[in-house]
Coordinates of C-alpha atoms in Angstrom, one line a residue:
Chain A
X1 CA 22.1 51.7 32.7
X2 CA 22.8 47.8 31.8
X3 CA 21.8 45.0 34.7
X4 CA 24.0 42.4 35.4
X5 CA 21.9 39.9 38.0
X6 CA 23.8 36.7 39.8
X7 CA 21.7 34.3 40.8
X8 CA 23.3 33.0 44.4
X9 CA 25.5 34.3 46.6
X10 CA 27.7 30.9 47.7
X11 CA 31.0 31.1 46.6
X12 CA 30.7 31.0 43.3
X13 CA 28.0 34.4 42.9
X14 CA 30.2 36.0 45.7
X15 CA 33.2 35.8 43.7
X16 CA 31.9 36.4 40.5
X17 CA 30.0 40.0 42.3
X18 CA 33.5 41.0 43.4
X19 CA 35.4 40.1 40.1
X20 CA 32.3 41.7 38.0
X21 CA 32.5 45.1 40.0
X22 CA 35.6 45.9 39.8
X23 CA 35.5 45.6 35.8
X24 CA 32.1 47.0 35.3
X25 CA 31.6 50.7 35.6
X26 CA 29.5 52.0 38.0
X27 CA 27.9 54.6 36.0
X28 CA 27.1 51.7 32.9
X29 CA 26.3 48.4 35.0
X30 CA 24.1 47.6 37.8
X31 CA 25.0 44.6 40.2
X32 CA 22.3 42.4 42.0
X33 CA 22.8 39.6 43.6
X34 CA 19.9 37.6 45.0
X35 CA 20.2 34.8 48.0
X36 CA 17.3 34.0 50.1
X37 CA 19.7 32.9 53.0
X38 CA 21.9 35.8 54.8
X39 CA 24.5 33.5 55.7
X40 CA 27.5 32.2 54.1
X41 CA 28.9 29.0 55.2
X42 CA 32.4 27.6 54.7
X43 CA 30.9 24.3 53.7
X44 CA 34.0 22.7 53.6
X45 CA 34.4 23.0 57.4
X46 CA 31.0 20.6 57.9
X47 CA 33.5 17.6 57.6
X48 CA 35.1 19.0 60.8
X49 CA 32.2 19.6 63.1
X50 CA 31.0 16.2 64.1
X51 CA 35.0 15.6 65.0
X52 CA 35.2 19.0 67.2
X53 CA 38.2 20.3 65.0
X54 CA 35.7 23.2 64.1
X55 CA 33.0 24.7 65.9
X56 CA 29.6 26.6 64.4
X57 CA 31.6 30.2 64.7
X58 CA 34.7 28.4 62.2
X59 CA 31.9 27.9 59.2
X60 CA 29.0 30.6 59.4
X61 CA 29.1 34.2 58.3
X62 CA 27.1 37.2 57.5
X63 CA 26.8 37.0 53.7
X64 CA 26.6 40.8 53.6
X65 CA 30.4 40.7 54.3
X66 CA 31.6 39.9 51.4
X67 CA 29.6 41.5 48.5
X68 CA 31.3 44.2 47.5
X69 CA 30.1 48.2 48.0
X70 CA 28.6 48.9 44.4
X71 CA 26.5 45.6 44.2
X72 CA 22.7 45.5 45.3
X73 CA 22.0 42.3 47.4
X74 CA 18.6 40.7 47.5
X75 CA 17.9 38.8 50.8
X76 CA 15.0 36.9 48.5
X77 CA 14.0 33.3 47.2
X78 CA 13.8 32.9 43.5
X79 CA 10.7 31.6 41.9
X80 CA 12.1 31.0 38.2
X81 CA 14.0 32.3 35.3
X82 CA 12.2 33.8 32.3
X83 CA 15.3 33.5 29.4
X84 CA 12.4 34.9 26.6
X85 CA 12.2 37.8 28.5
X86 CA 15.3 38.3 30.0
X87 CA 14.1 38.6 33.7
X88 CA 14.3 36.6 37.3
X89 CA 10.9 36.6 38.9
X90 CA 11.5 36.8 42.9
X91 CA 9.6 35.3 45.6
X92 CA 9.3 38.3 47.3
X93 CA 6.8 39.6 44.3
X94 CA 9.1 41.2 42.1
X95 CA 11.8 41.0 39.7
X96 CA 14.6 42.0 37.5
X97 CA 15.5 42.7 34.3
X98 CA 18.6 42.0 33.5
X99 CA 21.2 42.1 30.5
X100 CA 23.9 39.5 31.4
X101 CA 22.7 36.7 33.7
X102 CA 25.0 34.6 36.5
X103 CA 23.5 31.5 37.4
X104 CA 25.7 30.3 40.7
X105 CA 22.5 28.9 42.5
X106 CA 24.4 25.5 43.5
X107 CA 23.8 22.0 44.6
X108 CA 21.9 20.8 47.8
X109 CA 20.6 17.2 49.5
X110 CA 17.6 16.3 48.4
X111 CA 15.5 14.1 51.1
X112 CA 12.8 12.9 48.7
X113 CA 14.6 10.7 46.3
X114 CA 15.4 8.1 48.2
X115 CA 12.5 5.5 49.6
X116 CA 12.7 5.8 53.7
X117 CA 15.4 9.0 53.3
X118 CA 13.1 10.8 56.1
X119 CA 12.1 8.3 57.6
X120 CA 11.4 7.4 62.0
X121 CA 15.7 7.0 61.7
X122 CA 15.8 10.3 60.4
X123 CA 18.1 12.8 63.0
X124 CA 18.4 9.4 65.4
X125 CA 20.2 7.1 63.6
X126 CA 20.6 8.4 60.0
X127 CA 22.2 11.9 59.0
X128 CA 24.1 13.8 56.7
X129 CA 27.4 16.1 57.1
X130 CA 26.3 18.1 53.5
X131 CA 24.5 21.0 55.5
X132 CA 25.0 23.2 58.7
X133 CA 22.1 21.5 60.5
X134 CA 22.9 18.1 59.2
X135 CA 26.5 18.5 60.8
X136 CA 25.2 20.3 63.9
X137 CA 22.9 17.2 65.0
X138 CA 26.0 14.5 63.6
X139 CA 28.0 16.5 66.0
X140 CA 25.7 15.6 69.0
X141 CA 24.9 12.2 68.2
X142 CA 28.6 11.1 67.4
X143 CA 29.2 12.3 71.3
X144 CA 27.0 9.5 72.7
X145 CA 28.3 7.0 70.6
X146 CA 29.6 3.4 72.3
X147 CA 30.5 1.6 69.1
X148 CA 28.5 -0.3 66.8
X149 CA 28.1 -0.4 62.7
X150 CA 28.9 3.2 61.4
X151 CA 27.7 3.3 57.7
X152 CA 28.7 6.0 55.3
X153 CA 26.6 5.6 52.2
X154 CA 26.6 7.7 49.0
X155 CA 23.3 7.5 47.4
X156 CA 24.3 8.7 43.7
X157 CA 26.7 10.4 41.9
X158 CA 27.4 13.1 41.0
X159 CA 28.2 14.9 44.9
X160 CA 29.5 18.0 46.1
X161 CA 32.9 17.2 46.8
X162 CA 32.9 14.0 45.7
X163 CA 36.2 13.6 48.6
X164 CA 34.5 14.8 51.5
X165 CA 32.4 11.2 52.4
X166 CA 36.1 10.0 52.1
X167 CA 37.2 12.2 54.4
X168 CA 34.8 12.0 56.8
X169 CA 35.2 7.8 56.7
X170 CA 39.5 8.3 57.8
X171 CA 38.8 11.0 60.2
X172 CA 36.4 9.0 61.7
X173 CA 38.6 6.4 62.0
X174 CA 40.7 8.5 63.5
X175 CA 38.2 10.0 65.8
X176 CA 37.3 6.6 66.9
X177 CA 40.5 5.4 67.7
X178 CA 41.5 8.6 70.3
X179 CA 38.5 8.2 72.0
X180 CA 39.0 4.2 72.4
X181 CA 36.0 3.4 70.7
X182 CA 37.4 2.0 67.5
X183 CA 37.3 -1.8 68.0
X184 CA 33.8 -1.6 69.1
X185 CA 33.2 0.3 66.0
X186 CA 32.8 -1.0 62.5
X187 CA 33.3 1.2 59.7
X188 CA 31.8 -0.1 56.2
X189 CA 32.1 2.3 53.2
X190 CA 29.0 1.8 50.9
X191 CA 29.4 3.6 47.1
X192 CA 27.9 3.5 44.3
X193 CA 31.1 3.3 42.1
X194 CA 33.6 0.7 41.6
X195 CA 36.0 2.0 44.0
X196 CA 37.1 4.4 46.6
X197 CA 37.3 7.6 43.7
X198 CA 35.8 8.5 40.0
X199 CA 39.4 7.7 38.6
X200 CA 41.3 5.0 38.3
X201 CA 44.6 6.2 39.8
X202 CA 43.5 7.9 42.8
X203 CA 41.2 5.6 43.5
X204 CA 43.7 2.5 43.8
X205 CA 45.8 4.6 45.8
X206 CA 42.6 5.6 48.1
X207 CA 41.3 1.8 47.9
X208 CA 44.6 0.6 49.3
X209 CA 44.3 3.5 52.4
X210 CA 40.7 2.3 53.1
X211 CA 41.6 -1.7 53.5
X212 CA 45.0 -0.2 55.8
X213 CA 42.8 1.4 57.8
X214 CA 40.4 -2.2 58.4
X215 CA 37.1 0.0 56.7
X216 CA 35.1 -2.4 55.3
X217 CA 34.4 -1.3 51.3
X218 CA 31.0 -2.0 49.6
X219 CA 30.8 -1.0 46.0
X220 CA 28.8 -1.2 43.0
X221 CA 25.8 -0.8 45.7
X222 CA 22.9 1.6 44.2
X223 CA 20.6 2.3 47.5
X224 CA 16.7 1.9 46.6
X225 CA 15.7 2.1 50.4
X226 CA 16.5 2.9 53.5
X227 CA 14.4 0.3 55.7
X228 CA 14.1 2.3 58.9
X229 CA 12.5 -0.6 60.8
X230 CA 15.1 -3.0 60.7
X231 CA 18.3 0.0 60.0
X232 CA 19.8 -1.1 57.0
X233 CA 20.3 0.0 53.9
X234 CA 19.1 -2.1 50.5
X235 CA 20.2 -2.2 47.3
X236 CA 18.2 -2.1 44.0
X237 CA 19.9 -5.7 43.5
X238 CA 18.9 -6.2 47.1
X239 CA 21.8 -6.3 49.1
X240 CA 21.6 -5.3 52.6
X241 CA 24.0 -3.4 54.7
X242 CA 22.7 -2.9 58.6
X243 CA 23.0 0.2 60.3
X244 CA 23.8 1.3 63.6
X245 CA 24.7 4.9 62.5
X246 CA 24.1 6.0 58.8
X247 CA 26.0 8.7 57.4
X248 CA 24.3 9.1 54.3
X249 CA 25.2 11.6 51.2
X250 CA 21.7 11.9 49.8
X251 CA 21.2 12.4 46.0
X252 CA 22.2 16.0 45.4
X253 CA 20.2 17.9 43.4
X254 CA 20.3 21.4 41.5
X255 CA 17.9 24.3 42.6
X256 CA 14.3 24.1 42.1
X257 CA 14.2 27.4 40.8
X258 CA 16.1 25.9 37.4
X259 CA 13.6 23.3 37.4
X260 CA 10.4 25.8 37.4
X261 CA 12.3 27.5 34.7
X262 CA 12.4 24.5 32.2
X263 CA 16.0 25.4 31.7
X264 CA 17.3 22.2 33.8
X265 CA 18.7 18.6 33.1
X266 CA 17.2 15.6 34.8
X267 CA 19.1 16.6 38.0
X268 CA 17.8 20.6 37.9
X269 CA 22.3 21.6 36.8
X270 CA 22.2 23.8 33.5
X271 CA 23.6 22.9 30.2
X272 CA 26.7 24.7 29.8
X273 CA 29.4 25.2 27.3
X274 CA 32.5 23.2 29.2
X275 CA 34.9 25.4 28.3
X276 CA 33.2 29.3 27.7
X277 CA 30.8 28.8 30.9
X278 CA 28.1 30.2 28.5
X279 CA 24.6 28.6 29.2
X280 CA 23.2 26.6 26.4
X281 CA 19.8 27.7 27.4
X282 CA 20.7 31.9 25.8
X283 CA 23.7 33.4 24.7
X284 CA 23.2 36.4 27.7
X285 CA 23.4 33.2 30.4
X286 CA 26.2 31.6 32.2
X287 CA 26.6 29.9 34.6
X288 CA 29.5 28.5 37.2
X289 CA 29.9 26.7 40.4
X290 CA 27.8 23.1 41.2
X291 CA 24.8 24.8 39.1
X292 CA 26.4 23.7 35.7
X293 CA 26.4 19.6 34.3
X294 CA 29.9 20.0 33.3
X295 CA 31.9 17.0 34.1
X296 CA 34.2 18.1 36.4
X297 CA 34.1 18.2 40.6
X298 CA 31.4 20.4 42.2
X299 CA 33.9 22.2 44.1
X300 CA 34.8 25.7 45.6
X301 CA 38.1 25.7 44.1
X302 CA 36.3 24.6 40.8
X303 CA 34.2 27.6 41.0
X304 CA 37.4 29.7 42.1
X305 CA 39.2 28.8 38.9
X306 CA 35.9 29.0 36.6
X307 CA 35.2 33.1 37.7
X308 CA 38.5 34.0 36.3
X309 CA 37.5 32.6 33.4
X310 CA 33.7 33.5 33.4
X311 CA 35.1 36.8 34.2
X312 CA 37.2 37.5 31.1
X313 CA 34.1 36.0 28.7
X314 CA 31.6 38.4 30.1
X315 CA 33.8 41.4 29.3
X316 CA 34.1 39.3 25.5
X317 CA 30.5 39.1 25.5
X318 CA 29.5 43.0 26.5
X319 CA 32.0 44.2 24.2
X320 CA 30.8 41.7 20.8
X321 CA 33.9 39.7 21.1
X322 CA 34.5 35.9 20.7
X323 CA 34.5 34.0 23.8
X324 CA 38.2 33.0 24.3
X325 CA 39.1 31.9 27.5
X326 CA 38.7 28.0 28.2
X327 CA 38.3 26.4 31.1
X328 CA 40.2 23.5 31.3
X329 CA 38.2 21.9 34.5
X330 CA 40.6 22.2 36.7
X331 CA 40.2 21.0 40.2
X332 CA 41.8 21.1 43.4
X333 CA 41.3 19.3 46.5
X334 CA 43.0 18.3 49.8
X335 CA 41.7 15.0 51.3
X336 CA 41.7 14.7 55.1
X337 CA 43.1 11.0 55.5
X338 CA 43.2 11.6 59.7
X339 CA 45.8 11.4 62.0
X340 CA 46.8 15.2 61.1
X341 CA 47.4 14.4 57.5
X342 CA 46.4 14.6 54.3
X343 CA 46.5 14.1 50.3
X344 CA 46.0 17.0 47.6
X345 CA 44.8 16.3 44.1
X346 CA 45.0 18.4 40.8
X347 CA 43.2 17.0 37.6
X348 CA 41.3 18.6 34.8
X349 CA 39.0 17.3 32.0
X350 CA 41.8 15.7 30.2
X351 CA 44.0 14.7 33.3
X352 CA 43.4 12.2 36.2
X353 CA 44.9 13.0 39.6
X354 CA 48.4 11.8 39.2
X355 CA 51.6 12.0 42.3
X356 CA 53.7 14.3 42.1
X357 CA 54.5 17.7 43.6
X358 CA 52.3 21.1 43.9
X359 CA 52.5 24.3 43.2
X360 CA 56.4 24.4 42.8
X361 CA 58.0 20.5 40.5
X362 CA 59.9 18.9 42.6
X363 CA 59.4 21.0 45.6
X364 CA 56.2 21.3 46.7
X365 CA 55.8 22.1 49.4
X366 CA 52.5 19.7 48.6
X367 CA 52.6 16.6 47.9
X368 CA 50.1 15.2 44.8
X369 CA 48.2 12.2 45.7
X370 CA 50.5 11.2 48.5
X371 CA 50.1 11.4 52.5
X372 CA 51.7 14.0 54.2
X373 CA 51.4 16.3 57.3
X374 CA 51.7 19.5 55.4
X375 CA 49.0 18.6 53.1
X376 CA 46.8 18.6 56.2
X377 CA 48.3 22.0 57.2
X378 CA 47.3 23.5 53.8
X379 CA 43.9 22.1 54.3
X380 CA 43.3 23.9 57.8
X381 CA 45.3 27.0 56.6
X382 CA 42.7 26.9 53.8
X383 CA 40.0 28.5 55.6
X384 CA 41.8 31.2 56.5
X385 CA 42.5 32.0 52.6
X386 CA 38.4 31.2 51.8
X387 CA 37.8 33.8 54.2
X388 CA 40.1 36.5 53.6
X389 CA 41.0 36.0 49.7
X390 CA 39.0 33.2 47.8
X391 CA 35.4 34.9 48.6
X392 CA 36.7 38.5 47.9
X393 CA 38.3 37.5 44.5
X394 CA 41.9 38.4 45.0
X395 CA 43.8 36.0 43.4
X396 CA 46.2 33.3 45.2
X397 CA 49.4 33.3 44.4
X398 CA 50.9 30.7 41.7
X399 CA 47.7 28.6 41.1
X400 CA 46.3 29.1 37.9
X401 CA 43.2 28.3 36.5
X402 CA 45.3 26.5 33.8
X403 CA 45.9 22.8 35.1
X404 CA 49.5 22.8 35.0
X405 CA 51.5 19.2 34.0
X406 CA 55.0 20.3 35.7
X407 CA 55.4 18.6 38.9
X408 CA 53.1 15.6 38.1
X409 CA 54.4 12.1 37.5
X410 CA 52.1 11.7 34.3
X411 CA 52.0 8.1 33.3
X412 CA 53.3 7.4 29.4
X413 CA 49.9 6.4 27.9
X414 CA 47.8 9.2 29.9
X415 CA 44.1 7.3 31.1
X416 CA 42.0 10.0 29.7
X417 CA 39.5 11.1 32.3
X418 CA 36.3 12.1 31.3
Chain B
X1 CA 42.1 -5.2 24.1
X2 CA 41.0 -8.2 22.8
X3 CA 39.5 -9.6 19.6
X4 CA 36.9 -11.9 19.6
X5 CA 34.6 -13.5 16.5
X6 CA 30.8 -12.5 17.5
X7 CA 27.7 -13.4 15.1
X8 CA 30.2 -13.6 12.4
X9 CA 31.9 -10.4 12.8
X10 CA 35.4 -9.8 13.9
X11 CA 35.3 -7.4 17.2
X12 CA 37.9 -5.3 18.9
X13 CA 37.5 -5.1 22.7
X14 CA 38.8 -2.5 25.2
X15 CA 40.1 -3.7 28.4
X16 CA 36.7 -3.8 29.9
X17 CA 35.2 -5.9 27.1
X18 CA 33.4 -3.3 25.5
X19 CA 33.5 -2.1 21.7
X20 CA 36.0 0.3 20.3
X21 CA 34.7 1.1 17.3
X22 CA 30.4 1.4 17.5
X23 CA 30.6 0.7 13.3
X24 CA 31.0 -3.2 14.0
X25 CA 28.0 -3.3 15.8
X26 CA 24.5 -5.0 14.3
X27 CA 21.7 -6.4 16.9
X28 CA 23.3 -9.7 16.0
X29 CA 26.3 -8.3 17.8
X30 CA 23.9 -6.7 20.5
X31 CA 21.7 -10.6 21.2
X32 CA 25.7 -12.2 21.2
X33 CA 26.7 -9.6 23.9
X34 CA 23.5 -10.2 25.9
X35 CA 24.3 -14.0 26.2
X36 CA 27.5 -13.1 27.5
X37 CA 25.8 -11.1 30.0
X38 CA 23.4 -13.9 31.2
X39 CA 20.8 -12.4 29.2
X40 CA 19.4 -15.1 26.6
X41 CA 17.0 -13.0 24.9
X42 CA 16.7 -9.6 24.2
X43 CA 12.7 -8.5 24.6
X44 CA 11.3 -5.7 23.4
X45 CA 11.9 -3.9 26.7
X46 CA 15.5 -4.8 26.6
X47 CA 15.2 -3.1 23.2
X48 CA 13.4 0.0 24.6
X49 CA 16.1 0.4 27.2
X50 CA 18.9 0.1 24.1
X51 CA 17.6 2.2 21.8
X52 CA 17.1 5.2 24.3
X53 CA 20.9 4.8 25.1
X54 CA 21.7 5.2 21.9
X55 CA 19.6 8.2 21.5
X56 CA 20.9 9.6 24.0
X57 CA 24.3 9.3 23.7
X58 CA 24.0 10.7 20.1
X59 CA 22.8 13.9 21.6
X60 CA 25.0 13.7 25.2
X61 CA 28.2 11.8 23.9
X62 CA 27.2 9.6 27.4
X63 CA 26.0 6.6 28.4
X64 CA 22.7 8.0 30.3
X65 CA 23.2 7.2 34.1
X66 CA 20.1 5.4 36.0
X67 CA 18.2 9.1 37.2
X68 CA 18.2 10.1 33.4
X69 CA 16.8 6.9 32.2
X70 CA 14.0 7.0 35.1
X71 CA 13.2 10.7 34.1
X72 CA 14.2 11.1 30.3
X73 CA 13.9 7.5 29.7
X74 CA 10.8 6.9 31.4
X75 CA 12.2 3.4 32.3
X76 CA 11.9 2.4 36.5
X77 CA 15.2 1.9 38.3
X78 CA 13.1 -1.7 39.5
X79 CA 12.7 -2.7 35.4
X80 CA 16.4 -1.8 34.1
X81 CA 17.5 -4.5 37.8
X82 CA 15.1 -7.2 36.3
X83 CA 15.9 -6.4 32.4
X84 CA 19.9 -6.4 33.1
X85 CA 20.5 -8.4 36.8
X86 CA 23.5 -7.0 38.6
X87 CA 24.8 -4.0 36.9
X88 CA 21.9 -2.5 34.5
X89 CA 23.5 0.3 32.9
X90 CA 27.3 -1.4 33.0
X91 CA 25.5 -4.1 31.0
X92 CA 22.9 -2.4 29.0
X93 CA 26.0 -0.1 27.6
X94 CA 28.2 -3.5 27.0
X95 CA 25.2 -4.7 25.2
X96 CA 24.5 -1.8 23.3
X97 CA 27.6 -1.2 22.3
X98 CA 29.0 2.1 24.4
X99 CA 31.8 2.2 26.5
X100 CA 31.5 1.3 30.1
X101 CA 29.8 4.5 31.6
X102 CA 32.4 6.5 33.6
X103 CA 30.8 8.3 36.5
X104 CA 31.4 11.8 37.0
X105 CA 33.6 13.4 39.6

């Protein structure tokens, strides 16, 4: 008997456990998968909370639900990764020894990188919407809300869904307004980047929607402190932007299991080939989802797109064959703008979001990087497909993992995203 | 683009004002660059933080971003702010002839 292990059982490892057994036989390959949490969260729904559209019971699952019969799940922390030997030491006080090895162990806030981060402001006046208890305690504290300075603060890059602080900025310009508190309220956007987005196109057309909707827009601003006495955030070029509410993205980090195994870059994501998914730490490694350093959005439907293609190069690499499917770093996201609408982007490596029309040219029925109700529709329905199909691996109709260019207004001299 | 004559050498610019092609650059280039930057000497730390950039991106095809200079760099976020005032990595890449970093998505 052969062990396949997959470290993680978020999206990504869930996906890749129901992919992996239905190609593996049962009598030749053992499945483990190893989580120390037993619940699965639709993190995508945290945006939601603090604005009531979703409640705790729209976002939280028993993880058990969706790993498939056939696969051994671990309820169990990982301590570290031994590549020499080809084995996963547990907390619990064991470990595996495995053949093939799935690293899906993801991307989470870290509080310690930033000076003041946890500070007496912490939970009263500074939060985050990146976990289930982060947007949980948002959710209370944006009910007693009277008005004020609202911050929204992105302490580096790269983020999980680098949208979602976006998001969270129009709906809550929304929010603000139906509840009358808007005018009292004012909302200032502070990024590290140049502009609203990584790239250039979306990120005029995003940069125009902030300044429509009066949110102030502070960029080029890399946080070295939250001053908790006097609520404001400073730059390292010490400029100062006073809270009365921080939302704050902390840096996001890999997990500390890839650090204790050596097998990390500076922010604990493993090296991996861009296009195979084959770890550059040992050929019998791979790794998808927000674990890897490729340059592309840490993203479910990232991860979605990267298991069919993770998929096929495991079965290459059982049966000694080149590894030949690519991914192309495609990405997919819907972008709450509020008011019950939305935008969708679709980029890859090579490709920047551009307008246009998605899945079908011409038709649609989404709209690329423009505003439109149904775009918000496909958002909400979207939880509803994570559930029921994305987790489970069946595949959604007419998206590919392939990026396609039909449908997208692609300007003539194509800015080359990297 | 642009062209533009510094320390005797003939230099194509993209639109940011950064190098096209890394051959035309010397430390000539690099001190000409600085000045341009507000920077009217380059030290020996400026030089430290240069030559780890080009290190790096040799082995990352990158320009490092501020974490992987603290941590793989050993250089403080606080000394690339007083080295290169405003926009320390923006300008240390200008300098050292890289394109302007691009952050990730």
């Amino acid at each position: 008997m052969k062990t396949l292990a997959i470290l993680g059982a978020g999206t990504a490892g869930t996906m890749m456990a129901n992919h992996m057994r239905r190609k593996l036989k049962v009598e030749e390959w053992t499945i483990v998968i190893v989580d120390q949490n037993p619940d699965h969260y639709y993190q995508p729904g945290y945006l939601f909370m603090p604005f009531g559209i979703y409640g705790e019971r729209d976002v939280v699952k028993p993880k058990q639900k969706f790993i498939p019969r056939g696969v051994e799940y671990r309820i169990c922390a990982i301590d570290r990764i031994d590549p020499e030997a080809n084995r996963v030491v547990l907390g619990c006080g064991n470990s595996i020894d495995y053949d093939v090895l799935i690293i899906a162990t993801g991307t989470d806030i870290s509080l310690e990188e930033t000076e003041g981060q946890r500070g007496s402001d912490w939970q009263k006046h500074v939060f985050d919407f990146y976990t289930f208890d982060g947007a949980r305690k948002l959710t209370e504290r944006l009910k007693d809300w009277k008005g004020g300075n609202l911050v929204v603060n992105i302490a580096e890059m790269p983020i999980k869904c680098p949208v979602a602080p976006l998001e969270f900025t129009f709906l809550a310009d929304w929010w603000l307004g139906k509840k009358g508190l808007r005018d009292k309220t004012k909302i200032t956007y502070v990024t590290p980047l140049s502009g609203a987005f990584t790239k250039p196109v979306a990120s005029r057309i995003l940069d125009h929607l902030l300044e429509e909707k009066g949110i102030e827009v502070v960029s080029d601003f890399s946080i070295g402190e939250i001053n908790n006495e006097e609520h404001k955030i400073v730059s390292w070029d010490e400029r100062e932007v006073g809270y009365d509410l921080l939302v704050s993205i902390p840096t996001n980090m890999g997990s500390a299991a890839i650090e204790r195994s050596g097998i990390g870059d500076e922010l604990n994501y493993v090296p991996t080939d861009k296009h195979t998914l084959q770890s550059k730490v040992k050929d019998n490694i791979f790794v998808l989802g927000d674990a890897t350093d490729l340059p592309t959005s840490k993203a479910g439907s990232v991860a979605h797109f990267e298991a069919e293609v993770l998929t096929e190069n495991i079965l290459s690499y059982i049966d000694e064959r080149e590894l030949e499917a690519s991914f192309d770093g495609h990405a997919n996201c819907f972008i709450e703008s509020g008011h019950g609408k939305g935008f969708l982007l679709d980029f890859n490596y090579e490709l920047e979001p551009v307008p246009g029309h998605f899945p079908i040219p011409k038709v649609g029925p989404f709209k690329l990087l423009g505003e439109s109700r149904i775009n918000h529709l496909g958002k909400l329905a979207f939880k509803y497909v994570y559930w029921h199909a994305l987790l489970r691996a069946i595949p959604l109709p007419m998206v590919s993992h392939k990026m396609t260019r039909a449908g997208k207004q692609i300007p003539e001299v194509s800015p080359v995203a990297v | 683009m642009s062209q533009v004559t510094l320390a005797g050498v003939e230099l194509q610019l993209d639109e940011n004002g950064n190098l096209i092609d890394r051959s035309q650059w010397n430390r000539e280039v690099a001190a000409e660059l600085a000045k341009e930057e507000g920077i009217d000497a380059l030290t020996e730390e400026h030089w430290k933080v240069l030559d780890f950039i080009a290190k790096d991106y040799a082995e990352k095809e990158a320009v490092p971003g501020m974490r992987r200079m603290n941590k793989v760099g050993g250089i403080p976020t606080k000394d690339l702010y007083r080295l290169f005032p405003g926009g320390p990595i923006k300008k240390a890449a200008r300098i050292g002839g890289f394109p302007k970093p691009v952050s990730c998505v």
